[in-house]
mmCIF file of C-alpha atoms and ligand atoms in Angstrom:
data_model
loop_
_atom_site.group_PDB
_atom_site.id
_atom_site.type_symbol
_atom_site.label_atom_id
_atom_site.label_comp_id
_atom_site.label_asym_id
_atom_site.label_seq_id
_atom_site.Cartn_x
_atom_site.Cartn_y
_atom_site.Cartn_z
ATOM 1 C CA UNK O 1 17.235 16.804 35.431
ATOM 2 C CA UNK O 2 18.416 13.193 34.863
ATOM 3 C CA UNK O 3 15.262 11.498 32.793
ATOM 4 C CA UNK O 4 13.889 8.471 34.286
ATOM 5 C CA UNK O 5 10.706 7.629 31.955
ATOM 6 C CA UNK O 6 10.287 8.773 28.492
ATOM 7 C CA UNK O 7 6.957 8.375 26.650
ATOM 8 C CA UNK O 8 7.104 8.914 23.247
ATOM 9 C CA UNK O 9 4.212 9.461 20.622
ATOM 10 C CA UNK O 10 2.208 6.868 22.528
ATOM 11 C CA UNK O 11 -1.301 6.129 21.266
ATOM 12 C CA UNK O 12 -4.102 3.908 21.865
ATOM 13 C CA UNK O 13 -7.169 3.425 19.761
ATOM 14 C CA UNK O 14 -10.344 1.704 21.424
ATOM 15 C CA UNK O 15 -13.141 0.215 19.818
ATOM 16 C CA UNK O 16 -16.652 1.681 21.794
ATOM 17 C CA UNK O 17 -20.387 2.041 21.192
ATOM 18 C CA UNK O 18 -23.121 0.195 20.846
ATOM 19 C CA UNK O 19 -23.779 -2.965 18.078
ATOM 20 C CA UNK O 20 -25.573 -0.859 16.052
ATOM 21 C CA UNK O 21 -23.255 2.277 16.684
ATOM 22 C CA UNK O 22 -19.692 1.118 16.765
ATOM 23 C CA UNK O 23 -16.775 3.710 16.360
ATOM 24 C CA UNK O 24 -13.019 3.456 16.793
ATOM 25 C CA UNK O 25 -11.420 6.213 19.044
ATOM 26 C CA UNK O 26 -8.226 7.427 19.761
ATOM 27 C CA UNK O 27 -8.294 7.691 23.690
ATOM 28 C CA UNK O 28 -4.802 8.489 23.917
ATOM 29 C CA UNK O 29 -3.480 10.688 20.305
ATOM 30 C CA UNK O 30 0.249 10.788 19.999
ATOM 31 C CA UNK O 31 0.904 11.553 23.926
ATOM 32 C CA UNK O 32 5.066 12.354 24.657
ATOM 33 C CA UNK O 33 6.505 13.409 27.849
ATOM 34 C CA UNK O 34 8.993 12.429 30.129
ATOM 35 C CA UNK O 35 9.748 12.356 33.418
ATOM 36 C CA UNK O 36 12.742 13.088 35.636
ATOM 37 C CA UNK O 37 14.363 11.678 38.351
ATOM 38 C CA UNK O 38 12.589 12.954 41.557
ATOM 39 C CA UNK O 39 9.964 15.143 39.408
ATOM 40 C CA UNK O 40 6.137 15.075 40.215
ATOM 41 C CA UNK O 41 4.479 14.619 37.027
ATOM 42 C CA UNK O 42 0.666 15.215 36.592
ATOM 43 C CA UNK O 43 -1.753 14.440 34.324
ATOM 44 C CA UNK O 44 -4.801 16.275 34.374
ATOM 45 C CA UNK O 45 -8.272 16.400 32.234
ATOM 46 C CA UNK O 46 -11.576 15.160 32.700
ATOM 47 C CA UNK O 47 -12.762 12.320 32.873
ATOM 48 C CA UNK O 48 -12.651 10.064 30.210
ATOM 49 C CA UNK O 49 -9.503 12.459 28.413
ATOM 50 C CA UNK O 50 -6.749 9.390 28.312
ATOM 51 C CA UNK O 51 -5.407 9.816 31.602
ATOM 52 C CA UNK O 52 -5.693 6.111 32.909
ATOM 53 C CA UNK O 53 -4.937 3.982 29.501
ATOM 54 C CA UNK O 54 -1.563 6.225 29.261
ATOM 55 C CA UNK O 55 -1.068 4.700 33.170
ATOM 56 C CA UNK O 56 -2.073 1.547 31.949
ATOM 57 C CA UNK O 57 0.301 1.380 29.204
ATOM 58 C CA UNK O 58 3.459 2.515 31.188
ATOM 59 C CA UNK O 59 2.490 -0.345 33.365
ATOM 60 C CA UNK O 60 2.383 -2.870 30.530
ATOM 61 C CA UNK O 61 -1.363 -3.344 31.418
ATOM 62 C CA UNK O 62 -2.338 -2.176 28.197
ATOM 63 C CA UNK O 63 -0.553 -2.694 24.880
ATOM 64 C CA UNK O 64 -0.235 0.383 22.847
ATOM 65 C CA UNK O 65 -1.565 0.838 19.023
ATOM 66 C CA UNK O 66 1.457 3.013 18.550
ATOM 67 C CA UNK O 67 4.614 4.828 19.861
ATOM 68 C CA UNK O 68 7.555 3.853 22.647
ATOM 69 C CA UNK O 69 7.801 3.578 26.750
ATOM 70 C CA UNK O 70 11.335 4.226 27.398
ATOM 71 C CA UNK O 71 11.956 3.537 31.840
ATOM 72 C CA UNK O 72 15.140 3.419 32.624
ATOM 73 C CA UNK O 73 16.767 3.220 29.271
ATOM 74 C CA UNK O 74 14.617 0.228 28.397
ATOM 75 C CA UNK O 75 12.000 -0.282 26.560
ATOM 76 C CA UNK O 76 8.542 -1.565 28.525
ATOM 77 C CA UNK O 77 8.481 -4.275 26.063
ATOM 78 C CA UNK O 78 12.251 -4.904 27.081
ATOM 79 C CA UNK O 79 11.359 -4.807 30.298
ATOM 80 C CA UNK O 80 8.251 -7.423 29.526
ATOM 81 C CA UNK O 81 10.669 -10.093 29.764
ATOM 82 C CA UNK O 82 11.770 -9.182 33.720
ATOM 83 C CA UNK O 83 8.363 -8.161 34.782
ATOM 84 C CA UNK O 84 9.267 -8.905 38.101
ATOM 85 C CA UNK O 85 11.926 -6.311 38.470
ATOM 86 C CA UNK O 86 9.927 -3.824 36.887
ATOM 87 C CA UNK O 87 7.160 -4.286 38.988
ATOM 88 C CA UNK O 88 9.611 -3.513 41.359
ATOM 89 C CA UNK O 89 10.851 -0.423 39.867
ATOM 90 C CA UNK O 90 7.104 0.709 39.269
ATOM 91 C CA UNK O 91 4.580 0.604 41.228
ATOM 92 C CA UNK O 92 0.779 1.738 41.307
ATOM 93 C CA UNK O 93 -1.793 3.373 43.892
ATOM 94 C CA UNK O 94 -5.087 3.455 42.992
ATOM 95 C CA UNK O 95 -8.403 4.853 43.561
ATOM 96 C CA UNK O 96 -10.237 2.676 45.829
ATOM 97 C CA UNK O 97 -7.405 1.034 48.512
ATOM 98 C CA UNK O 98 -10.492 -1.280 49.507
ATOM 99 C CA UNK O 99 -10.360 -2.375 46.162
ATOM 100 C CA UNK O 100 -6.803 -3.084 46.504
ATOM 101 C CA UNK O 101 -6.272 -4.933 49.908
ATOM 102 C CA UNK O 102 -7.609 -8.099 50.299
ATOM 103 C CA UNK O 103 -10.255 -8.432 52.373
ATOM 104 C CA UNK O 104 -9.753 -11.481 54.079
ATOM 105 C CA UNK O 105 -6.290 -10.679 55.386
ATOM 106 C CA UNK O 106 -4.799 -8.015 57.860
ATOM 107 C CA UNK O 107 -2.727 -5.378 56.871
ATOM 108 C CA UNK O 108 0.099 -6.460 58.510
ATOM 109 C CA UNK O 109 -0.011 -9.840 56.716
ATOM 110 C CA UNK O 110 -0.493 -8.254 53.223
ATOM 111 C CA UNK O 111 2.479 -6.474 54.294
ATOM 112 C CA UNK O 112 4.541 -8.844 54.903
ATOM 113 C CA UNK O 113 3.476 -10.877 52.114
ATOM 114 C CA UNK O 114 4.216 -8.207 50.266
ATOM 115 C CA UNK O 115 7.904 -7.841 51.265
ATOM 116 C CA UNK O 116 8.280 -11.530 51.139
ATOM 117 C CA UNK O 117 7.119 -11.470 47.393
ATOM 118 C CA UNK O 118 9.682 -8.816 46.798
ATOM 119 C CA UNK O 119 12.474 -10.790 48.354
ATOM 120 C CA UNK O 120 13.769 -7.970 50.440
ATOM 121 C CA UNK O 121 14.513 -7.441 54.179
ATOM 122 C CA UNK O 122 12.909 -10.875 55.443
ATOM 123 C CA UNK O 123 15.045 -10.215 58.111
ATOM 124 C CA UNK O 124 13.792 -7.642 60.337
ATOM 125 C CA UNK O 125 10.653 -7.089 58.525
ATOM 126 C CA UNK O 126 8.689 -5.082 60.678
ATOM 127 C CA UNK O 127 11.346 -3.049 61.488
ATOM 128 C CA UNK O 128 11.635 -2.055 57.630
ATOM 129 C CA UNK O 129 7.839 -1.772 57.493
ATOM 130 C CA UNK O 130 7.654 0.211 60.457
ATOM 131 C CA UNK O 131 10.104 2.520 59.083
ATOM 132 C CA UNK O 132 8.272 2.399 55.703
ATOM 133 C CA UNK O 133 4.824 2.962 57.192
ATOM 134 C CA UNK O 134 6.043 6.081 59.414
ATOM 135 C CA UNK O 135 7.242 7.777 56.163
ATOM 136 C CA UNK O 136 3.152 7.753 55.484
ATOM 137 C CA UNK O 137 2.384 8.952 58.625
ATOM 138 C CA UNK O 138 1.420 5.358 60.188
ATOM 139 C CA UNK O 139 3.326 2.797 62.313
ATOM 140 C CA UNK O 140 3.015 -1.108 62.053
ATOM 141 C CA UNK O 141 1.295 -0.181 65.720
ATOM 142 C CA UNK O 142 -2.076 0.985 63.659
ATOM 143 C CA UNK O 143 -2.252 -1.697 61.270
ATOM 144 C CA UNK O 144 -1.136 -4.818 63.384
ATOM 145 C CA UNK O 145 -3.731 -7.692 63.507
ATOM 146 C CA UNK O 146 -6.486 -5.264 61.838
ATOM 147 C CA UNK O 147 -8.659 -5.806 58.355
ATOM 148 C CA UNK O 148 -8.462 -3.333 55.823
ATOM 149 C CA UNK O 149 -11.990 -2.461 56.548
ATOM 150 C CA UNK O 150 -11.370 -1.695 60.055
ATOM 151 C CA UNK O 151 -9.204 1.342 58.542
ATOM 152 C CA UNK O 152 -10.453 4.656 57.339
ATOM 153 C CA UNK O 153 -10.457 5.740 54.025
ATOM 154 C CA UNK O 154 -7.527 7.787 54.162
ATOM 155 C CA UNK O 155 -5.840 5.288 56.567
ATOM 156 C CA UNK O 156 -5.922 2.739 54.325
ATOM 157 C CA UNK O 157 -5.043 5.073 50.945
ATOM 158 C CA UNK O 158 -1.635 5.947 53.371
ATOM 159 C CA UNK O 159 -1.255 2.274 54.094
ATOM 160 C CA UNK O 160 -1.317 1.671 50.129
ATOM 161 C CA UNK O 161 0.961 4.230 49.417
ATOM 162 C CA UNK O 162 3.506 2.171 52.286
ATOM 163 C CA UNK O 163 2.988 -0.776 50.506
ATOM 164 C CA UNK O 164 3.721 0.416 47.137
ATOM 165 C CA UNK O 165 7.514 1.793 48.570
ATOM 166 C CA UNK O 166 7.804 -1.597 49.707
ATOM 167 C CA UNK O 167 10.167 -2.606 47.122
ATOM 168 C CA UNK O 168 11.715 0.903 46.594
ATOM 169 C CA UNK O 169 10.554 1.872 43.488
ATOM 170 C CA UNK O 170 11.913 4.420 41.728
ATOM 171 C CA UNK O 171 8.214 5.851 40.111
ATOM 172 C CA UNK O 172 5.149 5.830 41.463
ATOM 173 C CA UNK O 173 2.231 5.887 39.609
ATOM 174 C CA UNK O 174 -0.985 7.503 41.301
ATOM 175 C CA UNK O 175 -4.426 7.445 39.680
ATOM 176 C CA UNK O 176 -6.693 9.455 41.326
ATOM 177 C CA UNK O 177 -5.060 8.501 44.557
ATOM 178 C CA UNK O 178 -7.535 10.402 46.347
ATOM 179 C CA UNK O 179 -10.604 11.102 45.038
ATOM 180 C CA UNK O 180 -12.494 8.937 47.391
ATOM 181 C CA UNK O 181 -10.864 10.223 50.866
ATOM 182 C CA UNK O 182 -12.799 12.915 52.620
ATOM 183 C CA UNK O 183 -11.761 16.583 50.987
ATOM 184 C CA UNK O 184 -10.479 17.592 54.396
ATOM 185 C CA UNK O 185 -7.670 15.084 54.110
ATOM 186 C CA UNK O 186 -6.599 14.708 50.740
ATOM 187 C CA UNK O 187 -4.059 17.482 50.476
ATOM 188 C CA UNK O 188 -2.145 16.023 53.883
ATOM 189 C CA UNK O 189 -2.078 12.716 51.275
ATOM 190 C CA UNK O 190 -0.594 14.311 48.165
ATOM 191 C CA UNK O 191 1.495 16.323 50.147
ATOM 192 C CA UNK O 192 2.769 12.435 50.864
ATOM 193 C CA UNK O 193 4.220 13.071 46.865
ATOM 194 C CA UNK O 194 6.406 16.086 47.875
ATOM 195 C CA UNK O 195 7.669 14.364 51.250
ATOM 196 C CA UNK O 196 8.863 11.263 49.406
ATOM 197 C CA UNK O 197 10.776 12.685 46.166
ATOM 198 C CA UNK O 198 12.640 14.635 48.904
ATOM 199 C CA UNK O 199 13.542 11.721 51.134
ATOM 200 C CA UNK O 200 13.723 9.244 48.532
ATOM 201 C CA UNK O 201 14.099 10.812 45.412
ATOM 202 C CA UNK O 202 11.055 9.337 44.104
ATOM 203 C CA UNK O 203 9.685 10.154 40.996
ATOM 204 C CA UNK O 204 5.624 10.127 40.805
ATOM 205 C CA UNK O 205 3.072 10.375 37.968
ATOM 206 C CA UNK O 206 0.140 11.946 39.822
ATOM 207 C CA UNK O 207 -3.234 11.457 37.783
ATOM 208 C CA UNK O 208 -6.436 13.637 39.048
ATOM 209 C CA UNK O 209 -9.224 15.696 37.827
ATOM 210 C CA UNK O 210 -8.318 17.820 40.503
ATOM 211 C CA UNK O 211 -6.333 21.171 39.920
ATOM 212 C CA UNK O 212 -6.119 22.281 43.778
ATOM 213 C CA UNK O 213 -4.006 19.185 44.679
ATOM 214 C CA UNK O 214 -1.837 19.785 41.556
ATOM 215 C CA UNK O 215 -1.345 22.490 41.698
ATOM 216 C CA UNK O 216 0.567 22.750 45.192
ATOM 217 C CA UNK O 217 2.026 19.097 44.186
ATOM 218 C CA UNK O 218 3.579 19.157 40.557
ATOM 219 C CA UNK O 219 6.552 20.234 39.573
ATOM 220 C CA UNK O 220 5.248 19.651 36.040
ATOM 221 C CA UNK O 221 1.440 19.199 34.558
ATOM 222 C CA UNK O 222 0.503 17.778 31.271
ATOM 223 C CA UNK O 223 -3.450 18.907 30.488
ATOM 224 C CA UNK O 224 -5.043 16.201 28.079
ATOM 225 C CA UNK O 225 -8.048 16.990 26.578
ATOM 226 C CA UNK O 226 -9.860 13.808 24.523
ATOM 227 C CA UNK O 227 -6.779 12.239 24.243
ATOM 228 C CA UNK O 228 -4.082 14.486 23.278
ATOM 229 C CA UNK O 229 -1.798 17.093 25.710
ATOM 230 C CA UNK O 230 -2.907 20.076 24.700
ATOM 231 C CA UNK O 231 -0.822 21.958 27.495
ATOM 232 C CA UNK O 232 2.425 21.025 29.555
ATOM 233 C CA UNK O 233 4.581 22.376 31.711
ATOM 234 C CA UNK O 234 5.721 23.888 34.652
ATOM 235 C CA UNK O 235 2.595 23.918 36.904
ATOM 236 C CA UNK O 236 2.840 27.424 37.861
ATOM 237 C CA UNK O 237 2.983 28.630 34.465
ATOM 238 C CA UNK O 238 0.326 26.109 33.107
ATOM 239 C CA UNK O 239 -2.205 27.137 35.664
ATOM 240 C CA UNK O 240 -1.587 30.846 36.382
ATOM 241 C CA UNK O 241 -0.822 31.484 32.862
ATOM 242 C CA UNK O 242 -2.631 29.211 31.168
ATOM 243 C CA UNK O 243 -2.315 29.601 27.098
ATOM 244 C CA UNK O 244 -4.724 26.835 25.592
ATOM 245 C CA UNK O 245 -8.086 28.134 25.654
ATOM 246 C CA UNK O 246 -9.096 24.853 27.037
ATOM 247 C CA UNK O 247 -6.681 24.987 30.077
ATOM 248 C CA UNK O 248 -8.232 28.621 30.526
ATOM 249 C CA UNK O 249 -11.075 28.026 30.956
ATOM 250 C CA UNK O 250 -10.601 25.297 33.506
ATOM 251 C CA UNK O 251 -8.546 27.509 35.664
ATOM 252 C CA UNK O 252 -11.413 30.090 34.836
ATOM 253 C CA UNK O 253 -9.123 33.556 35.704
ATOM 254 C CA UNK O 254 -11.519 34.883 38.158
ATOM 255 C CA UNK O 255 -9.566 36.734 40.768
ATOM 256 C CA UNK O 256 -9.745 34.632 43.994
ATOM 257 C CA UNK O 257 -7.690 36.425 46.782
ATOM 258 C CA UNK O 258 -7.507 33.042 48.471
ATOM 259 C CA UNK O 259 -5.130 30.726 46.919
ATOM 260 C CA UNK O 260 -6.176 27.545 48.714
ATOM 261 C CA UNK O 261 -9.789 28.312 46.883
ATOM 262 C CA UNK O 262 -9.007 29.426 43.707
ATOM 263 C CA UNK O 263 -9.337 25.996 41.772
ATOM 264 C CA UNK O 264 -11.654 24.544 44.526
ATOM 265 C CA UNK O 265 -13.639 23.556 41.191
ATOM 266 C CA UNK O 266 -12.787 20.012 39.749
ATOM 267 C CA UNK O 267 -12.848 19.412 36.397
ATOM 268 C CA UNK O 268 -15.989 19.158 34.469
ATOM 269 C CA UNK O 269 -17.171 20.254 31.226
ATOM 270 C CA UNK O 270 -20.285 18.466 30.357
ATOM 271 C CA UNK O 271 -19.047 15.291 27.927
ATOM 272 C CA UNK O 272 -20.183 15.235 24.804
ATOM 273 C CA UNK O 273 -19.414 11.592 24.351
ATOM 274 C CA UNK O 274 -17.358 10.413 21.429
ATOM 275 C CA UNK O 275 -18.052 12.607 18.995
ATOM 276 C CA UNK O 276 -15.030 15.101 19.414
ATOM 277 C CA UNK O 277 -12.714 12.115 19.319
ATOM 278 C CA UNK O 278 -14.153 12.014 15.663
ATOM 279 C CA UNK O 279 -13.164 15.450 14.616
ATOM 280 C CA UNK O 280 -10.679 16.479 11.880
ATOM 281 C CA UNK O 281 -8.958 19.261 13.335
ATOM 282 C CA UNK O 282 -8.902 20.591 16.958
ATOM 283 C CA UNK O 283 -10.824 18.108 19.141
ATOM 284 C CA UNK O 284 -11.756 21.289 21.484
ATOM 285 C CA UNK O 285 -12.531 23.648 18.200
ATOM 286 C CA UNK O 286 -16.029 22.720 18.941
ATOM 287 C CA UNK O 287 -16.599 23.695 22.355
ATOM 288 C CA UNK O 288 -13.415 26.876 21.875
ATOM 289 C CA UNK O 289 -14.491 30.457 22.535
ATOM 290 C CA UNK O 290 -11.822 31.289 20.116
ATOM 291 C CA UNK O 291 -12.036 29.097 17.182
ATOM 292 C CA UNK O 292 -11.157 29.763 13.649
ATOM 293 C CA UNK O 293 -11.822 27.961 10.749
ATOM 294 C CA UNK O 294 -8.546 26.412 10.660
ATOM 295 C CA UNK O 295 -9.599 24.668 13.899
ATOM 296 C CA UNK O 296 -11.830 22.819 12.377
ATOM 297 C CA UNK O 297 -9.976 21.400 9.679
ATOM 298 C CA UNK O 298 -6.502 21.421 10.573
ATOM 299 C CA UNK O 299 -4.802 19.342 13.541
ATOM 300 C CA UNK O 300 -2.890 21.991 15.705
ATOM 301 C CA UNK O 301 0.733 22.142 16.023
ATOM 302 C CA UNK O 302 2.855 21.592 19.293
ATOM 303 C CA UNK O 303 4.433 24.864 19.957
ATOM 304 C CA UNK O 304 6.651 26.049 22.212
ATOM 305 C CA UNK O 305 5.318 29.237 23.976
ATOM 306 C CA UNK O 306 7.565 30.686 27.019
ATOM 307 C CA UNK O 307 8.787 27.136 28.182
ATOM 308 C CA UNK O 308 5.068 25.559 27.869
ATOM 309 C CA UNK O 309 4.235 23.246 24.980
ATOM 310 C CA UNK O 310 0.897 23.994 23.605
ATOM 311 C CA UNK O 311 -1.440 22.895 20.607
ATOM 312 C CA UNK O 312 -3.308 25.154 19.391
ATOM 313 C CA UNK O 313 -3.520 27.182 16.369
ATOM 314 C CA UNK O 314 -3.661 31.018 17.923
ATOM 315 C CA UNK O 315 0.408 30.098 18.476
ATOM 316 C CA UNK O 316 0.649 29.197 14.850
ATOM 317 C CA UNK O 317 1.465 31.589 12.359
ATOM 318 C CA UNK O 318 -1.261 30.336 9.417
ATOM 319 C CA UNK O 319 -3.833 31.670 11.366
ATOM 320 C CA UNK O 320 -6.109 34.800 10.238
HETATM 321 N N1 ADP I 401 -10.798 -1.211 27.678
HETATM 322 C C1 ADP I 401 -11.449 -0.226 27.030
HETATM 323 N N2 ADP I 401 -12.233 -0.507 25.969
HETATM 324 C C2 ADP I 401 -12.866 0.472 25.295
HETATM 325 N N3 ADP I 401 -12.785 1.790 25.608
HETATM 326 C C3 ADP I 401 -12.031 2.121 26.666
HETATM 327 C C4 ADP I 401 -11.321 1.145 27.438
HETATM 328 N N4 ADP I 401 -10.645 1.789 28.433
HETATM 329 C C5 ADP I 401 -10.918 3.096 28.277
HETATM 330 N N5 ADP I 401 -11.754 3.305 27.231
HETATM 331 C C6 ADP I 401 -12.246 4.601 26.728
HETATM 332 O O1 ADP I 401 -11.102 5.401 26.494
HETATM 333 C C7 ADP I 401 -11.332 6.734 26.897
HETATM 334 C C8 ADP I 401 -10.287 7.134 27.930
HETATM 335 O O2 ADP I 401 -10.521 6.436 29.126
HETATM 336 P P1 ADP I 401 -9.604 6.575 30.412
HETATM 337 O O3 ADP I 401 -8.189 6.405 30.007
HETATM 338 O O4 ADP I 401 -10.124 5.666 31.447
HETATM 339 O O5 ADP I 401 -9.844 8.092 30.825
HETATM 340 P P2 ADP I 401 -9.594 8.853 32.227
HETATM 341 O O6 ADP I 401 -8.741 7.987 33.080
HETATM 342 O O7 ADP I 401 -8.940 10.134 31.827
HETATM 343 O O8 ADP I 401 -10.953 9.087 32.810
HETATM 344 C C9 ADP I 401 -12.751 6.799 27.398
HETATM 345 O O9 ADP I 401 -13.588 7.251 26.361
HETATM 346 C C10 ADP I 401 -13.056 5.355 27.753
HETATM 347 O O10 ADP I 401 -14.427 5.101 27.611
HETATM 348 MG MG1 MG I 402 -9.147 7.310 35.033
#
């Protein structure tokens, strides 16, 4: 698969805690992974594991302590000096789409604000944003002359998603593009994902603490735990085979005859705050039904285990 982004060894180390209790952690450890041309990416953990300041920092939001953003053969901080282009090439959807429509103005205007900004199509725009917005399952029919709070939740996620094609990117970056639409209609929005990598060839980095929408989504899923990947692969593989003991027991094995149940579950493993960013070792050693001493003292190796990169000692060899 042709590449289109390549993250490499990317890091970012945040200063957090109180005045009296300040500590320096590494919320996102040495992270690489690329993505191909029309590949769903995802990048999964819970909360707090890295996912967003790794979306950050491929959007130039955030500049990294250490390591490389390769899009397109550039360099982000190549890129930094045509911002506009690659805001183009990149775009973003978000959490909240209340958050990220103005208020004050109808969709429709946004809209074609939006493709005015852009400089494309001002000839027959609502034609091309008609077009756009069907390809979400809307039509400039819904949105003319309306607020974006006169729109449902999921409406107005959909209507995001239309505006972020806009330009034609060529990756779309989704953080937790649907964790506040109503259960019952998030899968018909990430579904959105596999409909426009086939029609456009789209690539997308899908971000969630959600397994069940990844699942049927990825073609590939990177598990982060604290900061580092500690899983990645094929989706399939990762989550019906998973092999780091973290990733297992997210997926928890239990036989479930129903497939659109089994990870009903999101993510959550009671945080333990910042203290496991501290650890020497294996960040998970402490909370691992299966570690060694070595996990405590020694960082774990990336290893290649049938196609899936994984770090964790049991694939090593110096273990006991
Ligand atoms: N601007 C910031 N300043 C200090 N700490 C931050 C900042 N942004 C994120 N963090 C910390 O970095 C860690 C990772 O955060 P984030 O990337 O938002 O995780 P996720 O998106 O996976 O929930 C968290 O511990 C968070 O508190
Ligand atoms: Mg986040």
């Amino acid at each position: 698969m042709e590449k289109l982004l390549e993250v490499k060894n990317l890091s970012k180390v945040f200063t957090v805690g109180t005045l009296l209790f300040r500590v320096k952690i590494t919320a996102v450890d040495n992270v690489s992974f690329q993505v191909g041309k029309g590949e769903i990416f995802t990048l999964a953990g819970e909360s707090g594991c890295g996912k967003t300041t790794t979306a950050r920092m491929i959007l130039g939001f955030e500049e990294p302590t250490a390591g490389e953003i390769i899009f397109e053969g550039k360099s982000v901080r190549e890129w930094k000096k045509n911002r506009r282009d690659f805001l183009k090439r990149v775009q973003a959807v978000f959490q909240n789409p209340f958050e990220s429509f103005n208020p004050l103005l109808t969709v429709d205007d946004i809209f074609f604000e939006t493709v005015r900004n852009h400089k494309i199509r001002t000839k027959g725009a609502e034609s091309y944003i008609d077009e756009i917005l069907k390809i979400v399952g809307l039509s400039f029919e819904e949105i003319r002359g309306r607020y974006p709070s006169e729109l449902s939740g999921g409406q107005l996620q959909r209507a995001s998603i239309a505006r972020a094609l806009l330009s034609e990117p060529s990756l779309l970056i989704a953080d937790e593009p649907v964790s506040m639409v109503d259960a019952s209609l998030r899968m018909s929005i990430v579904n959105l994902f596999g409909e426009l990598k086939q029609k456009m060839n789209l690539s997308v980095i899908y971000i969630t603490h959600d397994l069940a929408t990844a699942y049927y989504v990825s073609d590939k899923i990177a598990i982060m735990f604290k900061g580092n990947v500690v899983e990645m692969g094929p989706v399939e593989e990762v989550l019906t085979r998973s092999k780091h003991p973290y990733t297992r027991l997210l997926c928890e094995s239990i036989p479930e005859p129903d497939p659109e149940k089994r990870w009903e579950r999101e993510i959550s493993i009671a945080d333990t705050e910042y203290a496991e960013y501290l650890r020497t070792g294996c960040k998970f050693a402490g909370r691992c039904p299966e570690a060694q001493e070595i996990c405590r003292t020694v960082v774990p190796p990336e290893i290649s285990v049938d196609g899936v990169l994984v770090k964790c000692h049991i694939y090593g060899e110096k273990r006991g």
